[in-house]
Short mmCIF file of C-alpha atoms in Angstrom, two decimals:
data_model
loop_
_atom_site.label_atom_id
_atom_site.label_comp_id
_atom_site.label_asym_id
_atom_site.label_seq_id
_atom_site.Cartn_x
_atom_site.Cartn_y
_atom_site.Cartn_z
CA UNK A 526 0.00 0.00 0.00
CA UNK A 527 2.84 2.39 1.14
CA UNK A 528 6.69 2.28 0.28
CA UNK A 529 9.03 4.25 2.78
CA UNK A 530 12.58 4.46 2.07
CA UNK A 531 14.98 5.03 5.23
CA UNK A 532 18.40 6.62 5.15
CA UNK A 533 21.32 7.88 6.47
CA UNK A 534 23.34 8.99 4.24
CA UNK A 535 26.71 10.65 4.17
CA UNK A 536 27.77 13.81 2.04
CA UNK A 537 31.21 13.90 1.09
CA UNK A 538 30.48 17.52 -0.99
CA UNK A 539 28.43 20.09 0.82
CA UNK A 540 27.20 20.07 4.09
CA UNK A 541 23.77 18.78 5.38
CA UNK A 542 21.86 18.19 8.66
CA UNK A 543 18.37 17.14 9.64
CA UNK A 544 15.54 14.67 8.59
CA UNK A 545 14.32 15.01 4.73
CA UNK A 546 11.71 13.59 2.90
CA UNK A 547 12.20 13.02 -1.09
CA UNK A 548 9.66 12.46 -3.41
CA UNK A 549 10.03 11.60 -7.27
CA UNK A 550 10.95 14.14 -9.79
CA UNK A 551 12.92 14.12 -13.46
CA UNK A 552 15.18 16.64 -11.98
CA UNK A 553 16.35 16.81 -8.41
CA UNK A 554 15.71 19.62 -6.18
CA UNK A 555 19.17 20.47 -5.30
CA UNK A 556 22.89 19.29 -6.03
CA UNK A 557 23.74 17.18 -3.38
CA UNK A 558 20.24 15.11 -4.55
CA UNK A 559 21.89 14.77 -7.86
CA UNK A 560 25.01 13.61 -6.44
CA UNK A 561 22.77 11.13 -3.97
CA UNK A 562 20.50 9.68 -6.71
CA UNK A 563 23.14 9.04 -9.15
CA UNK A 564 23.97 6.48 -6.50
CA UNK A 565 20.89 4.65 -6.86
CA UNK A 566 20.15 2.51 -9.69
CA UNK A 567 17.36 3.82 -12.19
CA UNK A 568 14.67 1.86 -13.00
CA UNK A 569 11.18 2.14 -13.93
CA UNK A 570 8.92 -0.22 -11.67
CA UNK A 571 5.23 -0.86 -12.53
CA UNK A 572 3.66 -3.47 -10.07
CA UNK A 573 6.46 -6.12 -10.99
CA UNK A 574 5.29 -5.78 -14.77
CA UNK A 575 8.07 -6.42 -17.08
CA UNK A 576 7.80 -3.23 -19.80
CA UNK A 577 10.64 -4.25 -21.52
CA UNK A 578 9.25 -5.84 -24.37
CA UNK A 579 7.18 -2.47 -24.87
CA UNK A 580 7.98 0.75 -27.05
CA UNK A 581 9.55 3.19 -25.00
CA UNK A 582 6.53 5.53 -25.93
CA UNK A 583 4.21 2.61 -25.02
CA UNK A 584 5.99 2.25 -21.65
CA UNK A 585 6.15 5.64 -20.52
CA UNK A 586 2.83 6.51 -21.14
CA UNK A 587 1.65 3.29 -19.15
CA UNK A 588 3.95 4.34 -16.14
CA UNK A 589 2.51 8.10 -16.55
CA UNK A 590 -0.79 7.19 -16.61
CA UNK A 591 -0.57 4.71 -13.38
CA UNK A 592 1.18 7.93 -11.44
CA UNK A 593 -2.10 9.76 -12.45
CA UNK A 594 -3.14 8.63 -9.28
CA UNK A 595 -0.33 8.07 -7.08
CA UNK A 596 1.92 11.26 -7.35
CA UNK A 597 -0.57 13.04 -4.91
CA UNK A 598 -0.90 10.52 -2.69
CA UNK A 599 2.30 10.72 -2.40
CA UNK A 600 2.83 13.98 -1.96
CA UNK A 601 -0.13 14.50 1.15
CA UNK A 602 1.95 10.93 2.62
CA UNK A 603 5.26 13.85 2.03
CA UNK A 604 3.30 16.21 3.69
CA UNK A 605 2.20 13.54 6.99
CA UNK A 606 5.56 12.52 7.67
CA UNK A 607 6.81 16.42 7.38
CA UNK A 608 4.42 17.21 9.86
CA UNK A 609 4.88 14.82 12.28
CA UNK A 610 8.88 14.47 12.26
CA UNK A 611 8.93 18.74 12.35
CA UNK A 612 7.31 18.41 15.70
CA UNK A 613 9.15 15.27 17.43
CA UNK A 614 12.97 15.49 16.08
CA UNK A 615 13.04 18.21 13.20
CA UNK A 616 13.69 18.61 9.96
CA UNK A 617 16.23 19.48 7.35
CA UNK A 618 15.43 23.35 6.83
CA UNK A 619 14.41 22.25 3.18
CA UNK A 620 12.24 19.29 4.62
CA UNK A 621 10.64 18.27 1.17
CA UNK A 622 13.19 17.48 -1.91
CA UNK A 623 13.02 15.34 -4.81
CA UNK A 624 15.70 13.45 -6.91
CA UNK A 625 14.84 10.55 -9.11
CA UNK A 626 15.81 7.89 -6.15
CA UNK A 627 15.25 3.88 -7.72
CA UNK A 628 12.82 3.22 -5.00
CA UNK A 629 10.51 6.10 -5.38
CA UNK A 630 9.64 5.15 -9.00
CA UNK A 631 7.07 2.65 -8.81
CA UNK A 632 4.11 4.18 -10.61
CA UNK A 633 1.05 2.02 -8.74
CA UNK A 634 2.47 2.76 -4.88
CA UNK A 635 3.07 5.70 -2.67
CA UNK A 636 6.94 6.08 -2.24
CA UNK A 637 9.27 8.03 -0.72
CA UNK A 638 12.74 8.18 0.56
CA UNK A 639 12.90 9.45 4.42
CA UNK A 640 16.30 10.61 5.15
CA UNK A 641 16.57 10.33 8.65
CA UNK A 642 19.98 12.05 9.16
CA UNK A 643 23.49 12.70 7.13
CA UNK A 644 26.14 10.48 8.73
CA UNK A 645 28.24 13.08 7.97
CA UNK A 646 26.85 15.59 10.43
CA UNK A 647 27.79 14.80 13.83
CA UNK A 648 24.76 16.07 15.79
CA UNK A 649 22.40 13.77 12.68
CA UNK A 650 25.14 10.69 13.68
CA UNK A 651 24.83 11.07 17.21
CA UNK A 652 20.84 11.11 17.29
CA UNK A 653 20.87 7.79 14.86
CA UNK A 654 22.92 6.25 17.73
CA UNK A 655 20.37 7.74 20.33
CA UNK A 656 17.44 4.60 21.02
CA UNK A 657 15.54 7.26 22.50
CA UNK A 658 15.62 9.55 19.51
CA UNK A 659 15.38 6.51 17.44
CA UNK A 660 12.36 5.68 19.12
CA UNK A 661 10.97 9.18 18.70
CA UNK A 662 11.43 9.38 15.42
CA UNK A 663 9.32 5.47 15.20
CA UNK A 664 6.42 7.46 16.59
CA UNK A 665 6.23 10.21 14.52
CA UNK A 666 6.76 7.90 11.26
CA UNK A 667 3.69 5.43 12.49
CA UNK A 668 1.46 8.69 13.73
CA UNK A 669 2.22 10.03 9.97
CA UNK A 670 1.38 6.59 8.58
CA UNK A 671 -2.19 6.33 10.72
CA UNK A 672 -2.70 10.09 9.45
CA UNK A 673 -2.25 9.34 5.56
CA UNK A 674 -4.20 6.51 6.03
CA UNK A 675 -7.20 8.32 7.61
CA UNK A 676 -7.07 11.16 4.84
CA UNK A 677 -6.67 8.86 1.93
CA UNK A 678 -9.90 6.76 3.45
CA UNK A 679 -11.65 10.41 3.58
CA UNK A 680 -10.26 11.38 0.34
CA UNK A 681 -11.66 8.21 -1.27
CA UNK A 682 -15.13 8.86 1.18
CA UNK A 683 -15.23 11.58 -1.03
CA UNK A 684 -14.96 10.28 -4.96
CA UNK A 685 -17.71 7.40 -3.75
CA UNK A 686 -20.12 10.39 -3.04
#
């Protein structure tokens, strides 16, 4: 139903501190994105259905037409875990980026990539090692989870009517 990606990554260019939450896009947000996703293999997912054997055209259009749907669920679930994680450990000061990240492009499933902290910021390191911020940070991700859920069952409420 949901895909969350979890991270700690480490910058070896630029500087970066705080939790982030990625979403899919052609073009990343920002530079050190770039530099992130081109770590991450590239592949178009579609519910395990093997497009290979299809047109490029033919294929694209199928995968754009199945994100019809899911992009803004995704972005609301974006929006959720923003929320919650602003108000129990804090977030990046740009909290919401995007970068074309492998596991964000399945085009039937909400994705995104939660990057909890930058291994290369001591204060982000020394949280990850923290069980209680750890813990913290569990919370907020499940409260975020039960809160997507309830607005995508209201959302759906809604087209039925």
């Amino acid at each position: 139903d949901v895909f969350l990606s979890l991270h700690a990554d480490a910058l070896s260019e630029g500087y970066a501190e705080g939790a982030a939450i990625y979403t899919l896009a052609e073009r990343a947000s920002d530079e050190a994105s770039i530099k992130l996703a081109e770590r991450h293999d590239r592949a178009d997912i579609l519910a395990g259905v093997d497009l290979s054997d299809h047109d490029d055209v033919i294929a694209s259009v199928l995968l754009d037409m199945a994100r019809t749907e899911t992009v803004p669920r995704t972005g609301r679930l974006a929006t959720a875990l923003v929320e919650r994680l602003d108000k129990s450990i804090g977030m990046h000061k740009r909290p919401r980026m995007e970068a074309g990240f492998s596991v964000l492009k399945s085009a039937d499933v909400p994705s995104v990539l939660l990057e909890l902290g930058f291994l290369s910021s001591a204060k982000d390191r020394a949280n990850l090692l923290d069980s209680d911020w750890r813990a913290t940070a569990a919370v907020a991700i499940k409260d975020a989870l039960m809160d997507w859920m309830s607005l995508e069952q209201q959302m759906s409420q809604k087209v039925r009517n």
